[in-house]
XYZ file of C-alpha atoms in Angstrom:
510
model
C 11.052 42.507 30.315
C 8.039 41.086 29.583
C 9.090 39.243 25.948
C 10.727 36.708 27.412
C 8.239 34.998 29.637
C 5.880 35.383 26.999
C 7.890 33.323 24.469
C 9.051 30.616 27.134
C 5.023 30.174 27.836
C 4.541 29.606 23.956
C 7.169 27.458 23.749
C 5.544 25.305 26.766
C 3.332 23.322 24.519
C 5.759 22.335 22.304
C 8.442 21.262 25.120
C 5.459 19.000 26.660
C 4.269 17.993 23.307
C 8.361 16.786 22.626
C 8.348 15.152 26.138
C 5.268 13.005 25.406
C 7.082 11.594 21.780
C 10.067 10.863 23.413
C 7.791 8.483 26.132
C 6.140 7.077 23.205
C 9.541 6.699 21.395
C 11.953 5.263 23.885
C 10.007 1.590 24.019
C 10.563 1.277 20.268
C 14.403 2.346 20.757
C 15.293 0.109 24.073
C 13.615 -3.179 22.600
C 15.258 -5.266 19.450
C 14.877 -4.107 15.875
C 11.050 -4.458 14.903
C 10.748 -6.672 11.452
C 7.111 -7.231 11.519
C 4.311 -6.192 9.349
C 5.436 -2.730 7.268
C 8.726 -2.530 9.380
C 10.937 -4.685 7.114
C 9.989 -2.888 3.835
C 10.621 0.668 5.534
C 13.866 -0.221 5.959
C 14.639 -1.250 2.564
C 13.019 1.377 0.861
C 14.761 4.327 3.092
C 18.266 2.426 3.219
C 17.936 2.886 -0.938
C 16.092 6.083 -0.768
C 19.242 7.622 1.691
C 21.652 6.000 -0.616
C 20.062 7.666 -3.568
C 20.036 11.048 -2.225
C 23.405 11.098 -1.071
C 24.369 10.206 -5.103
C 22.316 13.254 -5.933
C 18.839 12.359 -6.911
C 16.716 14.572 -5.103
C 13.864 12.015 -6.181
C 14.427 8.707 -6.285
C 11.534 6.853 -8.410
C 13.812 3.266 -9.205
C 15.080 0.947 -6.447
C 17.791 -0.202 -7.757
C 18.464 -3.016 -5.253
C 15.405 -4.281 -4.326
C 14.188 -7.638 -5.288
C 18.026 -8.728 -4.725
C 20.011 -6.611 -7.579
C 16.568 -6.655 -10.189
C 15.516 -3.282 -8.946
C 11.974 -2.102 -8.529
C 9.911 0.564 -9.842
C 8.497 1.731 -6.243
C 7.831 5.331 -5.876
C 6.430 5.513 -9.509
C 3.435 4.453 -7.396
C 4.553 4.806 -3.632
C 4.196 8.641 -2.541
C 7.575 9.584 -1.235
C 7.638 12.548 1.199
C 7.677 10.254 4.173
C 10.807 8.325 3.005
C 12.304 12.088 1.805
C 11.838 12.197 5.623
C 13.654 9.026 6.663
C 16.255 9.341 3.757
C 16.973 13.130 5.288
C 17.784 11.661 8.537
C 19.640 9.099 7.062
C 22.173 11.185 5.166
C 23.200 12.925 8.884
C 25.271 9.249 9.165
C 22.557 7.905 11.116
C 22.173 3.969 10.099
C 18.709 2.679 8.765
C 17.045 1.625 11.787
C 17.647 4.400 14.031
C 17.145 7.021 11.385
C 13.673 4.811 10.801
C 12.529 5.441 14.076
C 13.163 8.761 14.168
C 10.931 9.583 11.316
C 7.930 8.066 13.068
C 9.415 10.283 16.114
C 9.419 13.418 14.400
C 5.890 12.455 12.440
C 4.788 11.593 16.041
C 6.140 15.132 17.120
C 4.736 16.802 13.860
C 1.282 15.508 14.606
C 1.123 16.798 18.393
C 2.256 20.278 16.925
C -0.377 20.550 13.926
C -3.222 19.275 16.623
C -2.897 22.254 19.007
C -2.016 24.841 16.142
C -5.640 23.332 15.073
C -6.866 23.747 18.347
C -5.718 27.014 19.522
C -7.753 29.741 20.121
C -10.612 27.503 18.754
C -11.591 24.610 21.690
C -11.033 24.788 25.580
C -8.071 23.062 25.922
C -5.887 23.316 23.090
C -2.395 21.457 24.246
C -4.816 18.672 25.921
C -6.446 17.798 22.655
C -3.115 17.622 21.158
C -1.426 14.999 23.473
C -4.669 13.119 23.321
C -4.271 12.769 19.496
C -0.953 11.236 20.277
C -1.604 8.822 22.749
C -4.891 7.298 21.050
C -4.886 4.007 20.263
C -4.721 3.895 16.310
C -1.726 6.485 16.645
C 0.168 4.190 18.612
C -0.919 0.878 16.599
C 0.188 2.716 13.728
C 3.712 2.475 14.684
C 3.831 -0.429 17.094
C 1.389 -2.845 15.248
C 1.642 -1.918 11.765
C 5.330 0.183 11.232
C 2.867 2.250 8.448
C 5.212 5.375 8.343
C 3.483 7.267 5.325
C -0.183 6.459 6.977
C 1.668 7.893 10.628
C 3.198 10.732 9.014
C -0.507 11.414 7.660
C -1.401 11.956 11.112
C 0.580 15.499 11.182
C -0.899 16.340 8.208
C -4.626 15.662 8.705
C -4.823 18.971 11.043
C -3.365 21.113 8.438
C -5.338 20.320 5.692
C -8.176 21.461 8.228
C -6.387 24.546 9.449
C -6.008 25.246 5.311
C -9.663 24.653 5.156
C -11.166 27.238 7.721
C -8.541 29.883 6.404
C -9.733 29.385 2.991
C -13.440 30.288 4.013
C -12.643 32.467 6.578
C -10.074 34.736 4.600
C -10.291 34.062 1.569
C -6.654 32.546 1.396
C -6.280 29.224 -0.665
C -2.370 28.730 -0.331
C -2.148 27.444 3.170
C -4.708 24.641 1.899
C -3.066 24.134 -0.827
C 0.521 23.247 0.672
C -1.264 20.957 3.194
C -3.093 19.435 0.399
C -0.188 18.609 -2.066
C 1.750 16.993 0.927
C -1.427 14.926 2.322
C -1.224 13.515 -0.811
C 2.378 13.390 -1.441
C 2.511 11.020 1.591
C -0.223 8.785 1.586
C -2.257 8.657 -0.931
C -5.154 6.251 0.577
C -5.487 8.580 3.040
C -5.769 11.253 1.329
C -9.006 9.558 -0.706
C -10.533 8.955 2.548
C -10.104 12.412 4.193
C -10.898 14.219 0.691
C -14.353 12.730 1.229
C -14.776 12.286 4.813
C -13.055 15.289 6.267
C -12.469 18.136 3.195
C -16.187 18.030 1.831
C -17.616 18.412 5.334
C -15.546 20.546 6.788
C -15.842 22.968 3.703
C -19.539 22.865 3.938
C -19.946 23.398 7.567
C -17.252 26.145 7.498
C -19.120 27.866 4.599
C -21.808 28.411 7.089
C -24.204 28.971 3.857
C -21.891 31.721 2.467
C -21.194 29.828 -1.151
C -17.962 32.622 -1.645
C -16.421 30.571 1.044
C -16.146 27.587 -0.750
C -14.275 29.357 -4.208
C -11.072 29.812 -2.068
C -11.644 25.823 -0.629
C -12.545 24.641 -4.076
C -9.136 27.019 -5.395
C -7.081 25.422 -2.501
C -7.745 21.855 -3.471
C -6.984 22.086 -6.981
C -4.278 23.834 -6.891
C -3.076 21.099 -4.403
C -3.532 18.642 -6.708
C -1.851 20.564 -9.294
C 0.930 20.644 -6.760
C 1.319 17.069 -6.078
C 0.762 15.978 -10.106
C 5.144 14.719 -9.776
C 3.838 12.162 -8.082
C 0.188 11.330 -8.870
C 0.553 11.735 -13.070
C 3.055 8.695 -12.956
C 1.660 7.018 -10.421
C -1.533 7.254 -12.164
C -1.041 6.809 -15.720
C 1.842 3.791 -15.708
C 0.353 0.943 -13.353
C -0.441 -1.719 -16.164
C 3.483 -2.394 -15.707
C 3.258 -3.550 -12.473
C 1.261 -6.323 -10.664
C -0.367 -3.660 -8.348
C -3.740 -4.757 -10.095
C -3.128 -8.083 -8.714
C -3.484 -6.677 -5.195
C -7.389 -5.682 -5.533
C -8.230 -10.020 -5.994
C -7.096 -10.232 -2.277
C -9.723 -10.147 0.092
C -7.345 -8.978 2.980
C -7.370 -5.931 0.970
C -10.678 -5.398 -0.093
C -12.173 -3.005 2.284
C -15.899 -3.903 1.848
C -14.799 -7.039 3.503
C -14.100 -6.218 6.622
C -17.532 -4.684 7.362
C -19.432 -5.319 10.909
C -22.302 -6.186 8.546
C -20.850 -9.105 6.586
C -19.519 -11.499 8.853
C -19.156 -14.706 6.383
C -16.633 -12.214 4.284
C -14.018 -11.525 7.282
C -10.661 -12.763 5.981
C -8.779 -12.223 10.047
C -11.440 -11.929 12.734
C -9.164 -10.940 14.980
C -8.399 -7.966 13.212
C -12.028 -7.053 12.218
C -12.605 -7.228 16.352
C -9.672 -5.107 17.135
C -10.798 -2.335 14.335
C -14.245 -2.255 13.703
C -14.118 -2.601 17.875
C -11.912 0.555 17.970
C -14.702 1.745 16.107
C -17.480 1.390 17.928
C -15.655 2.384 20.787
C -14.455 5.782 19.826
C -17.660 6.760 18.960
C -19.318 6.202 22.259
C -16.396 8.188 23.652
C -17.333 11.071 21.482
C -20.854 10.808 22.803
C -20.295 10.355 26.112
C -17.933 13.405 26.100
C -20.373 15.591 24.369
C -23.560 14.456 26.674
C -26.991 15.837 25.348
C -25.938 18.359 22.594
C -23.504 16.650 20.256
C -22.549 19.168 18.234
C -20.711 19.097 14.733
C -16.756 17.200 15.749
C -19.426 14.879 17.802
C -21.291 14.034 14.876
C -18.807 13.761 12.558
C -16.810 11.467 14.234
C -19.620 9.083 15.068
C -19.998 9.282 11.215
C -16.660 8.560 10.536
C -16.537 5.517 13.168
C -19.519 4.086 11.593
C -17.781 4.188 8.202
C -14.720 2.941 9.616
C -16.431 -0.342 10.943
C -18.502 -0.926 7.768
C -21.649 0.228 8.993
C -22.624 2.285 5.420
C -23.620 -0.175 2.840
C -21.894 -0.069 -0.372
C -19.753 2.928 1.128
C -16.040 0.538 0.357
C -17.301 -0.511 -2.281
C -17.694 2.896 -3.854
C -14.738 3.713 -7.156
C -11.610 4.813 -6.093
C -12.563 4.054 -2.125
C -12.540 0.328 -2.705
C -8.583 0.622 -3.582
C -7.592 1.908 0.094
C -7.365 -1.415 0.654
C -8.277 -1.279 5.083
C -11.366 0.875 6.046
C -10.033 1.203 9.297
C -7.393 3.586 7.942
C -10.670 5.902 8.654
C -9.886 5.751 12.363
C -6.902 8.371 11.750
C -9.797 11.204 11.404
C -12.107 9.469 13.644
C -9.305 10.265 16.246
C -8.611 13.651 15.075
C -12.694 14.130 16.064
C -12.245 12.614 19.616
C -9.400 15.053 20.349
C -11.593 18.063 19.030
C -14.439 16.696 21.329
C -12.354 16.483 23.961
C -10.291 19.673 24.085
C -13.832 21.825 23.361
C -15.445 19.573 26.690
C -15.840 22.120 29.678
C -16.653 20.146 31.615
C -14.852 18.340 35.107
C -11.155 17.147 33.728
C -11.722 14.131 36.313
C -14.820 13.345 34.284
C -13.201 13.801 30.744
C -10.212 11.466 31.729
C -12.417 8.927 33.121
C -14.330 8.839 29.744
C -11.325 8.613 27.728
C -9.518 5.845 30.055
C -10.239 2.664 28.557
C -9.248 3.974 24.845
C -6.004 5.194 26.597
C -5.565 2.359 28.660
C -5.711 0.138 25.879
C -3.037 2.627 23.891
C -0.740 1.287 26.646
C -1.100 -2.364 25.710
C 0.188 -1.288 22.154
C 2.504 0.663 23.672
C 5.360 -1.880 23.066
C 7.508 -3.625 20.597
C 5.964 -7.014 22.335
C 2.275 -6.340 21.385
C -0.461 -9.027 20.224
C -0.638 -7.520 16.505
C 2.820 -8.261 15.744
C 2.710 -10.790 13.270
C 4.196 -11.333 9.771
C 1.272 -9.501 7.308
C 4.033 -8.871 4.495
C 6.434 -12.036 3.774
C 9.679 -11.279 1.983
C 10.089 -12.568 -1.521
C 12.514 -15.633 -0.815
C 15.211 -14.436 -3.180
C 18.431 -13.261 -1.599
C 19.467 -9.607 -1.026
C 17.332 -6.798 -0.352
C 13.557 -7.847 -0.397
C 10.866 -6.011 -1.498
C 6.737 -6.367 -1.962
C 5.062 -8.271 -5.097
C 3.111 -5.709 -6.572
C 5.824 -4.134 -7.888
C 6.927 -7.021 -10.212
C 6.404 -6.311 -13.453
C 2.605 -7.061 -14.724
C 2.317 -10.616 -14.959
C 5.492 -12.126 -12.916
C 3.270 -12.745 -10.214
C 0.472 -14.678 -11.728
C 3.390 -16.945 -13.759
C 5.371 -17.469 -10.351
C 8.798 -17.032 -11.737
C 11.695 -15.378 -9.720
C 11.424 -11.680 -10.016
C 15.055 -11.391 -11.641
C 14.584 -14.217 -14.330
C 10.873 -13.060 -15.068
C 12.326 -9.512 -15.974
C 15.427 -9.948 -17.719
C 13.990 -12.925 -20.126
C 11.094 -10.531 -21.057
C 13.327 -7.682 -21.464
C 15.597 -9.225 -23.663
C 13.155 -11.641 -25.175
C 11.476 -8.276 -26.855
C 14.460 -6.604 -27.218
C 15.684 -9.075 -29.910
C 12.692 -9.540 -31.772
C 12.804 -6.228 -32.267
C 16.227 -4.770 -32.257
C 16.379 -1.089 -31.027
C 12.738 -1.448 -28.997
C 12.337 -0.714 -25.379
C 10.977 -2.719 -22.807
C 9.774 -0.837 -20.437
C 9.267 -1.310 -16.278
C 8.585 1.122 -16.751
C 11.035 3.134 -17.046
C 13.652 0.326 -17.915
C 15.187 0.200 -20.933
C 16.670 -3.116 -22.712
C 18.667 -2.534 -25.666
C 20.270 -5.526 -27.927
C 22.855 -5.261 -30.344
C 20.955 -7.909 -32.840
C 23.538 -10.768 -31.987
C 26.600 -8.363 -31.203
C 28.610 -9.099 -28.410
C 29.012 -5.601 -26.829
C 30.004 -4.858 -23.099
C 26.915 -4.226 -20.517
C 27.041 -0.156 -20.203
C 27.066 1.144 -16.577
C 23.650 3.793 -16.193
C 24.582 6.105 -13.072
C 21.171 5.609 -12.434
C 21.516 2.238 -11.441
C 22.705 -1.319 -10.708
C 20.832 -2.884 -12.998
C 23.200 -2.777 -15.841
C 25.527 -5.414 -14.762
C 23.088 -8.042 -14.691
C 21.881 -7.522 -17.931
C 23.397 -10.352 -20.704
C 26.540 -9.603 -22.664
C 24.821 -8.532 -25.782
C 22.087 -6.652 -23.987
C 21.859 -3.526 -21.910
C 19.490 -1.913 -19.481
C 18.699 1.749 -18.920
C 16.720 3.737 -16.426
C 15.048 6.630 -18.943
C 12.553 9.612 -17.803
C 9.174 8.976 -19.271
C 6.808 11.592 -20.583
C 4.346 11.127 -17.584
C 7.370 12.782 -15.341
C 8.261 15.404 -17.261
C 3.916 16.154 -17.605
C 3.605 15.928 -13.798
C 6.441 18.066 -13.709
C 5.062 20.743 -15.463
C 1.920 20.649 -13.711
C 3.527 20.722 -10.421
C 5.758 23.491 -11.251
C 3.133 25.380 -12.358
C 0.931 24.091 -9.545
C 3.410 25.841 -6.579
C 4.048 28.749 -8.897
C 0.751 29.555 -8.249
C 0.614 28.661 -4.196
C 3.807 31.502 -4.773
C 1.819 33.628 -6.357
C -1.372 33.129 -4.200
C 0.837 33.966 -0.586
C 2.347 37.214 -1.745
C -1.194 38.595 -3.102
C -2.794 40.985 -0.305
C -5.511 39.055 2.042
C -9.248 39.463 0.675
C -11.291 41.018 3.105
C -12.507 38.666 5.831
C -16.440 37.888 5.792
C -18.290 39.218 8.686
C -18.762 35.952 10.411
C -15.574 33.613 11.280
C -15.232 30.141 9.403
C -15.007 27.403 12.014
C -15.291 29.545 15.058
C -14.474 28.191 18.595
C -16.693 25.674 19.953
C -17.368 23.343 22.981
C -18.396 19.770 22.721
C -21.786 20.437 23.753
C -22.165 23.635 20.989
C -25.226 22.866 18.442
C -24.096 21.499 15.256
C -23.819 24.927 13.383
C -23.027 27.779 15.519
């Protein structure tokens, strides 16, 4: 008789944790259709990506209606779990929009979920810390200001990959880690530079606890998380001199050693350095001010990460690989996940905890709306009719010349082609063929569009390159051995507990 109340009480946090993303959500769903910033390009890449599905590609690499009928090479490069997401959703009949905004729901709902299963049994107040997470203020400018639904489904993955961590040093198990791993990565892949640095190196080291056999099973995770996610990273990788992606790292918007605190003459949008580098600042003196005279580790480690976030580590952006995540504030997303650590392991007066924490949350509730002061128009749509989609996926070179997407391809496909009849051009996986002055019939691919707009004598082809079939492999063999790994019996656990409970004012190690 005693089950029952047992499992409603479990299922308590979860019911309040659904409650909360249905608040968050309902602004988004009562107000006009959002176009701003990301918002426009997340609707034509999951309108495609549910239209591809439904044909039977389980993953879709070519758009083959973006850039008005030209098609674009997007998620050679893009990762794709968060639009597998929105493209599920889509296939239940739901139309774009809706099924849009129900990704960021369920990535909202995801994210209050993998908090407290990272809190429990580990801070004070578990659920607390959780609906924190969701209600500070990057979470909700990640959806309201910035419609960034990879980077916001990140945010329900960020407390797995830590989960994976502590289990990996604690027990001895890697495959948890590695599943969190392979899908950080597999959904945003500048995050997933920044937290492989700022949160996995850390976090492994502290939960190691000077024990160096704790770190085989973290070190074991990773890779084999990697391995896991090599589909998408192998192409990605290995085939960007086809695209104009290296045109994006000449921008200074999206340079992130220019938006430091410390170099003021290199701003590009003040406005936007204030609002970050200000969030910043600010959710580091929260952290402080929550953990009073014994910061302990999450205190330190997320004034470390704030710091980094505004700019305050010299030559830290500019550092290889780093300076390609293009916005250092994307940092804030584990600077947050610190605050709601600090503030579920507080035990301290609740009065005193929310007064801390109110002006971060009451400025969450000025982003809290379709109408707020970030909405602006970052990302300009390609004035060519049809379905738009971003410049860097043009092929290498179309955007320096400044011809129309469509033109730019098809001349330079079929400009090589017949110089050399029976050679590939390749975008890279887009094949034109010429028939050497033969009028033949274009021939219909049922892997896309393209092939009607390609000249009489001429036809294009989507092909599978050797860099997918290699990643592939490598991921095949990578969750063959996560398979293997969760069916092997548990090593014993070491005598003292990875990542043991804490309280904001714990000492740094305890």
């Amino acid at each position: 008789m005693t089950l029952a109340p047992r499992r409603a009480t479990r299922l308590v946090p979860a019911a309040l944790i659904l409650l909360l993303t249905v608040a968050l959500l309902l602004p988004a769903f009562l107000a006009p259709a959002m176009t701003h910033d990301s918002f426009w390009i997340d609707r034509t890449w999951s309108e495609q990506f549910t239209m591809l599905l439904r044909s039977g590609n389980p993953y879709p690499r070519w758009l083959p209606w973006s850039y008005g009928g030209l098609g674009a090479p997007v998620f050679y490069y893009y990762a794709p779990l968060s639009f597998h997401l929105a493209g599920l959703i889509g296939l239940t009949g739901i139309a774009t929009y809706p099924a849009l905004l129900l990704a960021f729901g369920c990535a909202w709902f995801g994210s209050g979920l993998a908090m407290h299963a990272w809190l429990k049994d580990r801070a004070a107040a578990p659920l607390a810390g959780a609906l924190l997470y969701m209600v500070l203020p990057y979470h909700v400018i990640d959806f309201y200001g910035r419609g960034a639904l990879a980077e916001f489904c990140a945010f329900a993955i960020i407390p797995l990959v830590a989960i994976g961590i502590c289990h990996a040093a604690d027990r001895g198990r890697s495959w948890p880690l590695a599943i969190a791993y392979t899908a950080l990565i597999m959904t945003h892949l500048p995050t997933a530079v920044i937290a492989s640095v700022l949160l996995v190196a850390p976090l492994a080291l502290w939960s190691a606890q000077g024990d160096i056999r704790r770190l085989l099973p973290v070190a074991t995770g990773l890779a084999t998380g990697l391995a896991g996610a090599a589909i998408y990273l192998v192409p990605a990788l290995t085939l960007q001199h086809h695209v104009a992606l290296g045109s994006l790292w000449d921008v200074p918007f999206l340079q992130p050693a220019n938006w430091s605190l410390l170099h003021p003459a290199r701003w590009t949008s003040t406005s936007y350095v204030l609002l970050f580098d200000g969030l910043a600042l600010a959710t580091a003196a929260t952290a402080l001010l929550l953990s009073g005279r014994r910061p302990g580790f999450w205190t330190i480690w997320t004034v470390a990460i704030a710091a980094i976030a505004a700019g305050l580590l010299p030559g830290f952006w500019s550092l290889p690989v780093l300076k390609a995540v293009q916005f250092p504030w994307r940092a804030l997303a584990l600077a947050e996940f610190g605050l709601a650590t600090v503030a579920a392991g507080r035990r301290g007066s609740p009065v005193t905890t929310v007064a801390i924490l109110l002006p971060l949350l009451a400025f969450a509730l000025t982003m809290l709306s379709p109408a707020n002061p970030l909405h602006g128009d970052a990302m300009t749509p390609l004035p060519i009719p049809g379905r738009q989609d971003v410049i860097e996926y043009l092929p290498a070179g179309a955007v320096a010349m400044g011809r129309a997407p469509r033109t730019h391809l098809l001349q330079a496909a079929t400009a090589t082609a017949r110089r050399h009849p029976g050679a590939m051009f390749s975008y890279p996986s887009v094949q034109a063929r010429c028939d050497d002055g033969s009028s033949s019939p274009p021939r219909r691919d049922r892997d896309s569009a393209l092939l009607v707009r390609a000249p009489a004598d001429c036809r294009l082809e989507i092909g599978r390159l050797p860099q997918e079939w290699l990643g592939l492999f490598i991921s095949l063999a990578g969750w063959g051995a996560v398979a293997a790994s969760a069916y092997r019996p548990s090593p014993r656990r070491l005598s003292a507990r990875a990542c043991p409970a804490w309280s904001a004012g714990s000492p740094a190690v305890p």
